[in-house]
Amino acid sequence: MNSQSNPTSEFWAQSRGFRSAVVAAARPVYWSIRRELWENRSIYIAPLAAAGLFLCGSLISTVRLRLHMEDPWKSPHGLMDQFELAPALIMGIALIVGVFYCLDALYGERRDRSILFWKSLPVSDVAAVLSKLAVPVVILPLLSFLITVATEFIMLGLTSVVFAGSGANIGELWTASTFLRLPLMWLYHLLTVHGLWYAPLYAWLLMVSAWAPRAPFLWAFLPPFVIWGVEKIAFNTSYFLSMLQYRLTGPGGGMVAKDHSHDFAAILIPHHFLSTPGLWSGFLVATVFLFITVRLRRSRGPI
Amino acid sequence: MACIEARGLRKAFGTTVALDSIDFRVEEGRILGIIGPNGAGKTTALNAVLGLIPYQGELRVLGRDPWKERDLLMRDVCFIADVAVLPRWIRVSQALDFVAGVHPRFDRAKAEDFLSKTSIALDRKVKHLSKGMVAQLHLALVMAIDARLLVLDEPTLGLDILFRKQFYDSLLNDYFDGSRTILVTTHQVEELQHILTDLIFIDRGRIVLSCSMEEIEARYLEVTVNPDQVASARALKPIYERQVFGRTILTFDRVERGRLLQLGEVHTPSIADLFVAVVGSRAGMAQGAAR
């Protein structure tokens, strides 16, 4: 009996040990991410503000439609456009926030000397850099997804109220709206494109932020221009530019959100995306950038 | 076990040698003051100990290599670099939350207890606190961590005399328990004199003097020499001579107290005077050699 119970309890003890080790490793990352949100409130304020402004605008436009008694679905500036504009706007804002966040993430702490405080705590440079990467790659996409869904929901509600009793088919509004058809697509798009596909871009920005003696913005955006110019003059080619374009516009299949005529199921199966060589070469580049970033974080002091 | 052990510790920035192969050893439970002029290499030495800069030579802090294991080392080591390193945007409560979140040995209740004795409110942001309050906050965070080594680099820089006094009083009364080790650099030497157990003078990247306070009291004596005995006093080879209000004060190293008592008033030099005597006489020697 004993010989049977021992391995079991050992297994449990081991799994507990493993779990506590995972918790111990995750705690600094968790708290570092929270710290990033405390410091950079624009991460959630900017998309929320965009959503708020958008709702104001859409309310005005909906009321105008109602006053002119147009059929909301036939009008050239109809409601469908608005429902598609909202996610684009919020995701775009989140992208811009992500870029500026990355540029300041490792530069700001050196400029205000607080790096000395962060380094006086038992948080490794790897944990610090990864938690900063998590903000544009995980936190911002998830946040903008939630905000987008909430915005669409509120917009539907407002539209229903405005058009109540006008004779317009409100039921059709709810069934035809993108809100009910597309959230999974947005989530997929956000996580794959804004998260994974753009990871090397964010890693580049973080690396520049960790290295730049001043003006990280210039150091991040001038080198690509210089490389493009030199390549153009020396070889009369523009491989670098097309590479950059490919990275910025996404792997075709990844930008599915705009293309909702396709069969969802086929697109949502991520094997197309995961088998894109560009994704994996992107990961490789991102890894190299992040490795350098961690080394820089370790050796750089306040400026 | 030695808390810090350095052998041939060297650090150069370009062609400037900040630390020139120094050796030192700090036992646990000591309070070591590192004194030196600006640019002597004090901060460089501390940064090496804290794993903030790479170095040449051998260095073990609590048995670890600080450059390779900074994050692990920081579980047992705390440091206050100077008053201005707490991020300005952080709230007092957030600072407590964060340290409690990442530090396994942080006692939040202790930090809050310390803060309750100050006028710092938990919902204030660091940028709205005065310089002295920021130092108090940082001290509250550090004192609530059960660390084995505390490193203070000019911790009271720019603070007024009341804050400075409070700072060192809390450090001694509430923190130091005889088993912890404290490493401190400061220009306000006088305020530290009574709390140190050991002393290192450092000048131009080299250690000029390294000994315990007892040794200093046993070795160094200062004599305010009677005017008629200046010549015979000089014959005993003082290491330094200065004039105050027309009287000659000579500093002696390892000269019998009995012999000096005949020459005038004998007392133990202050750290600041001793520093000037030891470092100043070296500088004089260097100039003499150059001539």
Coordinates of C-alpha atoms in Angstrom, one line a residue:
Chain A
M1 CA 0.0 0.0 0.0
N2 CA 2.8 2.3 1.0
S3 CA 4.8 1.5 -2.1
Q4 CA 1.7 2.6 -4.1
S5 CA 0.9 5.8 -2.3
N6 CA 4.5 7.0 -2.3
P7 CA 4.9 7.6 -6.0
T8 CA 1.5 9.4 -6.0
S9 CA 2.4 11.8 -3.3
E10 CA 5.8 12.2 -4.8
F11 CA 4.1 13.1 -8.1
W12 CA 2.0 15.6 -6.3
A13 CA 4.9 17.1 -4.4
Q14 CA 6.8 17.4 -7.7
S15 CA 3.9 19.0 -9.5
R16 CA 3.4 21.4 -6.6
G17 CA 7.1 22.2 -6.7
F18 CA 6.9 22.7 -10.4
R19 CA 3.8 24.9 -10.1
S20 CA 5.4 27.0 -7.4
A21 CA 8.5 27.4 -9.6
V22 CA 6.3 28.6 -12.4
V23 CA 4.4 31.0 -10.1
A24 CA 7.8 32.3 -8.8
A25 CA 9.0 32.9 -12.4
A26 CA 5.7 34.5 -13.5
R27 CA 5.2 36.8 -10.6
P28 CA 7.9 39.4 -11.6
V29 CA 6.5 39.4 -15.2
Y30 CA 3.0 39.8 -13.9
W31 CA 3.9 42.7 -11.7
S32 CA 6.1 44.3 -14.3
I33 CA 3.2 44.3 -16.8
R34 CA 1.0 45.9 -14.1
R35 CA 3.7 48.5 -13.5
E36 CA 3.7 49.3 -17.3
L37 CA 0.0 49.9 -17.2
W38 CA 0.4 52.2 -14.1
E39 CA 3.0 54.2 -15.9
N40 CA 1.6 54.2 -19.4
R41 CA -2.1 54.9 -18.9
S42 CA -2.4 55.8 -22.6
I43 CA -2.4 52.0 -23.3
Y44 CA -6.0 51.9 -22.3
I45 CA -7.0 55.6 -22.3
A46 CA -6.2 56.2 -26.0
P47 CA -8.3 53.3 -27.4
L48 CA -11.1 54.2 -24.9
A49 CA -11.0 57.8 -26.0
A50 CA -11.1 56.8 -29.6
A51 CA -14.1 54.6 -28.9
G52 CA -15.8 57.4 -27.1
L53 CA -15.3 59.9 -29.8
F54 CA -16.4 57.4 -32.4
L55 CA -19.6 56.7 -30.5
C56 CA -20.3 60.5 -30.4
G57 CA -19.8 60.8 -34.1
S58 CA -21.8 57.7 -34.9
L59 CA -24.7 58.9 -32.7
I60 CA -24.8 62.2 -34.6
S61 CA -24.7 60.5 -37.9
T62 CA -27.4 58.0 -36.9
V63 CA -29.7 60.7 -35.7
R64 CA -29.2 62.6 -39.0
L65 CA -30.1 59.4 -40.9
R66 CA -33.2 59.1 -38.8
L67 CA -34.2 62.7 -39.3
H68 CA -33.9 62.4 -43.1
M69 CA -35.9 59.1 -42.8
E70 CA -33.4 57.3 -44.9
D71 CA -33.2 53.6 -44.9
P72 CA -30.1 53.0 -42.9
W73 CA -29.0 50.1 -45.1
K74 CA -29.4 51.9 -48.5
S75 CA -27.7 55.1 -47.6
P76 CA -24.3 55.5 -49.1
H77 CA -22.9 56.5 -45.8
G78 CA -24.9 53.9 -44.1
L79 CA -24.5 52.2 -40.8
M80 CA -22.5 49.2 -42.2
D81 CA -19.6 51.5 -42.9
Q82 CA -19.6 52.7 -39.3
F83 CA -19.6 49.2 -37.9
E84 CA -16.6 48.5 -40.0
L85 CA -14.9 51.7 -39.2
A86 CA -15.0 51.3 -35.5
P87 CA -12.6 48.3 -35.2
A88 CA -10.2 49.8 -37.8
L89 CA -10.0 53.1 -35.8
I90 CA -9.5 51.4 -32.5
M91 CA -6.9 49.0 -33.8
G92 CA -5.1 51.8 -35.6
I93 CA -4.9 53.8 -32.4
A94 CA -3.7 50.8 -30.4
L95 CA -1.0 50.3 -33.0
I96 CA 0.2 53.9 -32.7
V97 CA 0.1 53.6 -28.9
G98 CA 2.2 50.4 -29.2
V99 CA 4.9 52.1 -31.3
F100 CA 5.3 55.0 -29.0
Y101 CA 5.1 52.8 -25.9
C102 CA 8.0 50.6 -27.2
L103 CA 10.2 53.6 -28.1
D104 CA 9.9 55.0 -24.6
A105 CA 9.8 51.7 -22.6
L106 CA 13.6 51.2 -22.1
Y107 CA 14.7 54.8 -22.9
G108 CA 12.5 56.6 -20.3
E109 CA 13.7 54.5 -17.4
R110 CA 17.3 55.4 -18.2
R111 CA 16.5 59.1 -18.7
D112 CA 14.7 59.5 -15.4
R113 CA 17.3 57.3 -13.6
S114 CA 14.5 55.0 -12.3
I115 CA 16.4 52.1 -13.9
L116 CA 18.5 52.1 -10.8
F117 CA 15.4 51.5 -8.7
W118 CA 14.1 48.7 -11.0
K119 CA 17.5 47.1 -11.0
S120 CA 17.6 47.1 -7.2
L121 CA 14.8 44.6 -7.2
P122 CA 15.0 40.9 -7.9
V123 CA 13.6 41.1 -11.4
S124 CA 15.8 39.8 -14.2
D125 CA 16.5 41.8 -17.3
V126 CA 14.8 39.0 -19.3
A127 CA 11.6 39.4 -17.3
A128 CA 11.7 43.2 -17.6
V129 CA 12.1 43.1 -21.4
L130 CA 9.5 40.3 -21.9
S131 CA 7.0 42.2 -19.9
K132 CA 7.6 45.3 -21.9
L133 CA 7.2 43.2 -25.1
A134 CA 4.0 41.7 -23.8
V135 CA 2.3 45.1 -23.8
P136 CA 2.1 45.7 -27.6
V137 CA 2.0 42.0 -28.4
V138 CA -0.6 40.7 -26.0
I139 CA -2.1 43.4 -23.8
L140 CA -2.9 46.0 -26.5
P141 CA -4.5 43.5 -28.9
L142 CA -6.7 42.0 -26.2
L143 CA -7.6 45.4 -24.9
S144 CA -8.5 46.8 -28.3
F145 CA -10.5 43.6 -28.9
L146 CA -12.6 44.1 -25.8
I147 CA -13.0 47.8 -26.5
T148 CA -14.1 47.1 -30.1
V149 CA -16.7 44.6 -29.1
A150 CA -18.0 46.9 -26.4
T151 CA -18.2 49.8 -28.8
E152 CA -20.0 47.8 -31.4
F153 CA -22.5 46.6 -28.8
I154 CA -23.2 50.2 -27.6
M155 CA -23.5 51.4 -31.2
L156 CA -26.1 48.7 -32.0
G157 CA -28.0 49.7 -28.9
L158 CA -27.9 53.4 -29.7
T159 CA -28.9 52.7 -33.3
S160 CA -31.8 50.5 -32.2
V161 CA -33.0 53.3 -29.8
V162 CA -32.7 56.0 -32.5
F163 CA -34.5 54.0 -35.1
A164 CA -37.1 52.6 -32.7
G165 CA -40.6 53.2 -34.2
S166 CA -39.2 54.5 -37.5
G167 CA -40.3 51.4 -39.4
A168 CA -36.7 50.3 -40.1
N169 CA -36.1 46.7 -39.5
I170 CA -34.1 46.7 -36.2
G171 CA -34.0 42.9 -36.1
E172 CA -32.2 43.0 -39.4
L173 CA -29.8 45.4 -37.9
W174 CA -28.8 43.0 -35.2
T175 CA -28.5 40.0 -37.5
A176 CA -26.7 41.7 -40.3
S177 CA -24.3 43.7 -38.2
T178 CA -20.6 42.8 -38.2
F179 CA -20.8 42.7 -34.4
L180 CA -22.3 39.3 -34.5
R181 CA -20.3 37.9 -37.3
L182 CA -16.8 39.2 -36.9
P183 CA -15.5 39.3 -33.3
L184 CA -13.6 36.1 -33.7
M185 CA -12.1 37.4 -36.9
W186 CA -11.0 40.5 -35.1
L187 CA -9.5 38.6 -32.3
Y188 CA -7.7 36.3 -34.7
H189 CA -6.5 39.3 -36.7
L190 CA -5.3 41.2 -33.6
L191 CA -3.5 38.3 -32.1
T192 CA -1.8 37.1 -35.3
V193 CA -1.1 40.3 -37.1
H194 CA -0.8 42.9 -34.4
G195 CA 0.8 40.4 -32.0
L196 CA 2.8 37.7 -33.8
W197 CA 3.4 39.2 -37.2
Y198 CA 4.5 42.6 -35.9
A199 CA 6.6 41.1 -33.1
P200 CA 10.0 41.8 -34.9
L201 CA 8.9 45.5 -35.4
Y202 CA 8.2 45.9 -31.7
A203 CA 11.4 44.1 -30.9
W204 CA 13.3 46.5 -33.1
L205 CA 11.7 49.5 -31.4
L206 CA 12.5 48.0 -27.9
M207 CA 16.1 47.5 -29.0
V208 CA 16.5 51.0 -30.2
S209 CA 14.8 52.2 -27.0
A210 CA 17.3 50.2 -24.9
W211 CA 20.3 51.5 -26.9
A212 CA 19.6 55.1 -28.0
P213 CA 21.7 57.7 -26.2
R214 CA 18.9 60.2 -27.1
A215 CA 16.1 60.7 -29.6
P216 CA 15.0 57.0 -29.9
F217 CA 12.3 58.0 -32.4
L218 CA 15.0 59.2 -34.9
W219 CA 17.2 56.2 -34.3
A220 CA 14.2 53.9 -34.9
F221 CA 13.0 55.5 -38.1
L222 CA 16.1 56.9 -39.8
P223 CA 18.1 53.7 -40.4
P224 CA 15.4 52.1 -42.6
F225 CA 15.5 55.2 -44.8
V226 CA 19.2 55.1 -44.9
I227 CA 19.3 51.4 -45.8
W228 CA 16.7 52.0 -48.5
G229 CA 18.6 54.9 -50.0
V230 CA 22.0 53.2 -49.9
E231 CA 20.5 50.0 -51.5
K232 CA 18.8 52.1 -54.2
I233 CA 21.9 54.1 -55.1
A234 CA 24.4 51.2 -54.8
F235 CA 22.4 48.4 -56.4
N236 CA 19.4 50.1 -57.9
T237 CA 17.2 47.6 -56.1
S238 CA 14.6 47.9 -53.4
Y239 CA 14.6 44.5 -51.6
F240 CA 14.7 46.2 -48.3
L241 CA 11.7 48.4 -49.0
S242 CA 9.6 45.5 -50.3
M243 CA 10.7 43.4 -47.3
L244 CA 9.5 46.2 -45.0
Q245 CA 6.3 46.6 -47.0
Y246 CA 5.6 42.8 -46.7
R247 CA 6.2 43.1 -43.0
L248 CA 3.9 46.1 -42.6
T249 CA 1.0 44.9 -44.8
G250 CA 0.9 41.5 -43.3
P251 CA 1.0 38.0 -44.8
G252 CA -2.1 38.4 -47.0
G253 CA -4.1 35.7 -45.4
G254 CA -3.5 37.2 -42.0
M255 CA -5.4 40.4 -42.9
V256 CA -8.6 38.6 -43.0
A257 CA -10.7 41.1 -41.1
K258 CA -11.3 43.2 -44.2
D259 CA -12.1 40.2 -46.3
H260 CA -15.3 38.8 -44.9
S261 CA -16.7 37.3 -48.0
H262 CA -14.6 34.2 -47.4
D263 CA -15.7 31.2 -45.5
F264 CA -14.7 31.9 -41.9
A265 CA -13.9 28.4 -40.9
A266 CA -11.4 28.1 -43.7
I267 CA -9.6 31.3 -42.7
L268 CA -9.8 30.8 -39.0
I269 CA -7.9 27.6 -39.2
P270 CA -4.5 29.0 -38.6
H271 CA -2.4 26.6 -40.6
H272 CA -2.1 29.0 -43.5
F273 CA -0.8 31.6 -41.2
L274 CA 1.4 29.3 -39.2
S275 CA 2.9 27.9 -42.4
T276 CA 3.9 31.4 -43.7
P277 CA 7.7 31.4 -43.8
G278 CA 7.6 35.1 -43.1
L279 CA 6.1 34.5 -39.7
W280 CA 9.0 32.3 -38.6
S281 CA 11.7 34.4 -40.1
G282 CA 10.0 37.3 -38.3
F283 CA 10.3 35.3 -35.0
L284 CA 13.9 34.7 -35.6
V285 CA 14.6 38.4 -36.2
A286 CA 12.5 39.3 -33.2
T287 CA 14.5 36.8 -31.0
V288 CA 17.8 38.3 -32.1
F289 CA 16.6 41.8 -31.4
L290 CA 15.2 40.8 -28.0
F291 CA 18.5 39.0 -27.1
I292 CA 20.4 42.2 -27.9
T293 CA 17.8 44.2 -25.9
V294 CA 18.3 42.1 -22.8
R295 CA 22.1 42.5 -23.1
L296 CA 21.7 46.3 -23.5
R297 CA 19.3 46.5 -20.5
R298 CA 21.9 44.7 -18.4
S299 CA 24.8 47.0 -19.3
R300 CA 23.1 50.4 -19.8
G301 CA 22.8 52.7 -16.9
P302 CA 21.1 56.0 -16.5
I303 CA 21.8 58.7 -19.1
Chain B
M1 CA 31.9 33.9 5.2
A2 CA 32.9 37.2 3.7
C3 CA 30.0 39.3 2.5
I4 CA 32.1 40.9 -0.2
E5 CA 35.4 39.7 -1.6
A6 CA 37.2 41.5 -4.3
R7 CA 40.5 40.6 -5.8
G8 CA 42.2 42.6 -8.5
L9 CA 38.9 44.5 -9.2
R10 CA 39.5 46.7 -12.2
K11 CA 37.3 48.9 -14.3
A12 CA 38.3 51.2 -17.1
F13 CA 36.0 53.6 -19.1
G14 CA 37.9 54.0 -22.3
T15 CA 41.4 55.2 -21.2
T16 CA 40.2 56.4 -17.8
V17 CA 40.9 53.9 -15.1
A18 CA 38.2 54.1 -12.5
L19 CA 39.3 51.2 -10.4
D20 CA 42.9 50.1 -10.5
S21 CA 43.0 46.5 -9.4
I22 CA 41.8 46.9 -5.9
D23 CA 41.5 44.2 -3.3
F24 CA 39.1 44.4 -0.4
R25 CA 37.1 42.1 1.9
V26 CA 34.0 43.0 3.9
E27 CA 32.9 40.6 6.6
E28 CA 29.3 40.2 7.5
G29 CA 27.9 42.4 10.2
R30 CA 30.1 45.4 9.4
I31 CA 29.2 49.0 8.5
L32 CA 31.8 50.1 6.0
G33 CA 32.2 53.6 4.9
I34 CA 33.9 54.3 1.5
I35 CA 35.3 57.7 1.5
G36 CA 37.0 59.5 -1.4
P37 CA 37.0 62.6 -3.5
N38 CA 34.7 63.0 -6.5
G39 CA 35.8 60.7 -9.3
A40 CA 37.8 58.5 -7.0
G41 CA 36.0 55.4 -8.1
K42 CA 33.5 54.9 -5.1
T43 CA 30.4 54.7 -7.2
T44 CA 32.2 52.5 -9.7
A45 CA 33.1 50.1 -6.9
L46 CA 29.5 50.0 -5.6
N47 CA 28.1 49.5 -9.1
A48 CA 30.4 46.5 -9.6
V49 CA 29.3 45.1 -6.3
L50 CA 25.6 45.6 -7.3
G51 CA 26.0 44.0 -10.7
L52 CA 25.3 47.2 -12.6
I53 CA 28.5 47.2 -14.6
P54 CA 30.9 44.6 -15.9
Y55 CA 34.4 44.5 -14.5
Q56 CA 37.7 42.7 -14.6
G57 CA 39.1 40.7 -11.8
E58 CA 37.4 38.6 -9.2
L59 CA 34.4 39.7 -7.2
R60 CA 32.0 37.6 -5.1
V61 CA 29.1 39.2 -3.2
L62 CA 27.4 36.8 -0.8
G63 CA 29.0 34.0 -2.8
R64 CA 27.5 35.2 -6.1
D65 CA 28.9 36.8 -9.2
P66 CA 27.0 40.1 -9.3
W67 CA 27.3 40.7 -13.0
K68 CA 25.9 37.3 -14.0
E69 CA 23.4 36.9 -11.2
R70 CA 22.1 40.4 -10.4
D71 CA 18.4 39.3 -10.1
L72 CA 19.2 36.5 -7.7
L73 CA 21.6 38.7 -5.7
M74 CA 19.0 41.4 -5.3
R75 CA 16.9 39.1 -3.1
D76 CA 19.6 39.5 -0.5
V77 CA 20.9 42.9 -1.4
C78 CA 19.2 46.3 -1.3
F79 CA 20.5 49.6 -2.5
I80 CA 19.7 53.2 -2.5
A81 CA 21.6 54.8 -5.3
D82 CA 20.8 58.4 -4.5
V83 CA 17.5 60.2 -3.7
A84 CA 16.3 60.7 -7.2
V85 CA 15.8 57.2 -8.5
L86 CA 12.2 56.4 -7.5
P87 CA 10.1 56.9 -10.7
R88 CA 8.3 60.2 -10.5
W89 CA 5.0 58.8 -11.8
I90 CA 4.6 56.1 -9.2
R91 CA 2.2 56.3 -6.3
V92 CA 3.4 55.4 -2.9
S93 CA 0.8 52.6 -2.7
Q94 CA 1.9 51.3 -6.1
A95 CA 5.5 51.3 -5.1
L96 CA 4.5 49.2 -2.1
D97 CA 2.4 46.9 -4.3
F98 CA 5.2 46.4 -6.8
V99 CA 8.0 45.7 -4.3
A100 CA 5.6 43.3 -2.4
G101 CA 4.8 41.6 -5.7
V102 CA 8.3 41.0 -6.9
H103 CA 10.4 40.7 -3.6
P104 CA 10.0 37.5 -1.6
R105 CA 11.4 39.1 1.5
F106 CA 9.5 42.3 1.6
D107 CA 7.4 42.9 4.7
R108 CA 4.7 45.3 3.6
A109 CA 3.3 45.9 7.1
K110 CA 6.8 47.1 8.3
A111 CA 7.0 49.5 5.4
E112 CA 3.5 50.9 6.1
D113 CA 4.3 51.2 9.8
F114 CA 7.4 53.2 8.9
L115 CA 5.5 55.4 6.5
S116 CA 2.8 56.1 9.1
K117 CA 5.4 57.8 11.2
T118 CA 6.1 60.2 8.3
S119 CA 3.7 62.7 6.6
I120 CA 3.7 60.6 3.4
A121 CA 0.2 59.7 2.3
L122 CA -0.2 56.4 0.4
D123 CA -2.1 57.9 -2.5
R124 CA 0.5 60.6 -3.3
K125 CA 2.7 60.4 -6.3
V126 CA 6.5 60.5 -6.0
K127 CA 6.6 63.7 -8.1
H128 CA 4.5 65.5 -5.5
L129 CA 6.7 64.5 -2.6
S130 CA 9.6 66.7 -1.3
K131 CA 13.1 65.4 -1.7
G132 CA 13.3 64.4 1.9
M133 CA 10.0 62.5 1.7
V134 CA 11.2 60.6 -1.4
A135 CA 14.3 59.6 0.6
Q136 CA 12.1 58.5 3.5
L137 CA 9.9 56.5 1.1
H138 CA 12.9 54.7 -0.4
L139 CA 14.3 54.0 3.1
A140 CA 10.9 52.6 4.1
L141 CA 10.9 50.3 1.1
V142 CA 14.5 49.2 1.8
M143 CA 14.1 48.7 5.5
A144 CA 11.1 46.4 5.1
I145 CA 13.3 44.1 3.0
D146 CA 15.0 41.4 5.0
A147 CA 18.3 41.8 3.2
R148 CA 21.8 40.7 4.1
L149 CA 23.6 43.6 2.4
L150 CA 22.5 47.2 2.1
V151 CA 24.4 49.5 -0.2
L152 CA 23.9 53.3 0.1
D153 CA 25.5 55.6 -2.4
E154 CA 25.2 59.2 -1.2
P155 CA 21.8 58.3 0.3
T156 CA 21.4 61.7 1.9
L157 CA 22.6 63.9 -1.0
G158 CA 20.8 67.2 -1.1
L159 CA 18.8 66.6 2.1
D160 CA 18.7 69.0 5.0
I161 CA 20.4 68.2 8.3
L162 CA 17.2 67.1 10.1
F163 CA 16.4 64.5 7.4
R164 CA 20.0 63.3 7.3
K165 CA 20.0 62.8 11.0
Q166 CA 16.7 60.9 11.0
F167 CA 17.9 58.8 8.1
Y168 CA 20.9 57.5 9.9
D169 CA 19.1 57.2 13.2
S170 CA 16.4 55.0 11.6
L171 CA 19.0 53.0 9.8
L172 CA 20.9 52.3 13.1
N173 CA 17.9 51.8 15.4
D174 CA 15.3 50.0 13.2
Y175 CA 17.5 48.3 10.6
F176 CA 21.0 47.4 11.7
D177 CA 20.9 44.3 13.9
G178 CA 24.6 43.2 13.9
S179 CA 24.2 40.5 11.3
R180 CA 23.5 42.7 8.3
T181 CA 26.2 44.4 6.4
I182 CA 26.0 48.0 5.3
L183 CA 28.2 49.7 2.7
V184 CA 27.9 53.5 2.4
T185 CA 29.5 56.3 0.6
T186 CA 29.0 59.9 1.4
H187 CA 30.6 63.3 1.4
Q188 CA 29.1 64.2 4.7
V189 CA 31.6 62.1 6.6
E190 CA 31.1 63.6 10.0
E191 CA 27.6 62.4 10.3
L192 CA 28.7 58.8 9.7
Q193 CA 31.7 58.8 11.9
H194 CA 29.9 57.3 14.9
I195 CA 28.1 54.5 13.1
L196 CA 30.9 53.1 11.0
T197 CA 32.9 50.0 12.0
D198 CA 35.2 50.0 9.1
L199 CA 36.7 52.6 6.7
I200 CA 38.1 52.5 3.2
F201 CA 39.8 55.6 1.7
I202 CA 39.8 55.5 -2.0
D203 CA 41.6 57.9 -4.3
R204 CA 42.1 57.8 -8.0
G205 CA 41.0 54.2 -8.3
R206 CA 43.2 52.9 -5.5
I207 CA 42.6 52.0 -1.9
V208 CA 44.7 54.4 0.2
L209 CA 43.6 53.1 3.6
S210 CA 41.5 50.2 4.7
C211 CA 41.0 49.4 8.4
S212 CA 38.6 49.2 11.2
M213 CA 37.6 52.2 13.4
E214 CA 39.4 50.6 16.4
E215 CA 42.6 50.4 14.4
I216 CA 42.2 54.0 13.4
E217 CA 41.8 55.1 16.9
A218 CA 44.9 53.0 17.9
R219 CA 47.0 54.2 15.0
Y220 CA 46.3 57.8 14.3
L221 CA 46.6 60.7 16.7
E222 CA 46.4 64.4 16.1
V223 CA 48.4 66.9 18.2
T224 CA 47.8 70.6 18.6
V225 CA 51.4 71.4 19.2
N226 CA 52.6 74.0 21.7
P227 CA 54.4 76.8 19.7
D228 CA 57.7 76.2 21.3
Q229 CA 57.7 72.5 20.6
V230 CA 56.9 72.5 16.8
A231 CA 60.5 71.6 15.8
S232 CA 60.8 68.6 18.1
A233 CA 57.3 67.5 17.1
R234 CA 58.3 67.6 13.4
A235 CA 61.2 65.4 14.2
L236 CA 58.7 62.6 15.0
K237 CA 57.7 62.6 11.3
P238 CA 54.1 63.6 11.2
I239 CA 52.2 62.4 8.1
Y240 CA 50.5 65.8 7.8
E241 CA 50.7 69.3 9.1
R242 CA 48.2 72.1 9.0
Q243 CA 47.7 75.5 10.7
V244 CA 44.5 76.5 12.5
F245 CA 44.3 79.9 14.1
G246 CA 48.0 80.2 14.1
R247 CA 48.5 76.9 15.9
T248 CA 50.1 74.0 14.3
I249 CA 48.2 70.7 14.2
L250 CA 50.2 67.6 13.3
T251 CA 48.9 64.1 12.4
F252 CA 50.9 61.1 13.4
D253 CA 50.7 57.5 12.4
R254 CA 51.8 54.9 14.9
V255 CA 53.6 57.2 17.3
E256 CA 53.3 56.4 21.0
R257 CA 50.7 58.5 22.8
G258 CA 53.0 59.1 25.7
R259 CA 55.6 60.9 23.6
L260 CA 52.9 63.1 22.0
L261 CA 51.3 64.1 25.2
Q262 CA 54.5 66.1 26.0
L263 CA 54.1 68.1 22.9
G264 CA 50.6 69.4 23.3
E265 CA 46.9 68.5 23.2
V266 CA 46.4 65.0 21.8
H267 CA 43.1 63.7 20.3
T268 CA 41.8 61.3 17.7
P269 CA 41.4 62.9 14.3
S270 CA 38.0 63.1 12.7
I271 CA 37.5 61.1 9.6
A272 CA 37.5 64.2 7.4
D273 CA 40.8 65.4 8.9
L274 CA 42.3 61.9 8.6
F275 CA 41.2 61.7 5.0
V276 CA 42.9 65.0 4.2
A277 CA 46.0 63.8 6.1
V278 CA 46.2 60.5 4.4
V279 CA 45.1 61.4 0.9
G280 CA 46.7 64.9 1.1
S281 CA 50.1 63.5 2.1
R282 CA 50.0 61.1 -0.7
A283 CA 49.2 63.8 -3.2
G284 CA 52.0 65.8 -1.7
M285 CA 54.3 62.9 -2.1
A286 CA 53.3 62.4 -5.7
Q287 CA 54.0 66.1 -6.4
G288 CA 57.3 65.8 -4.7
A289 CA 58.2 62.8 -6.8
A290 CA 57.2 64.6 -9.9
R291 CA 59.5 67.5 -9.1

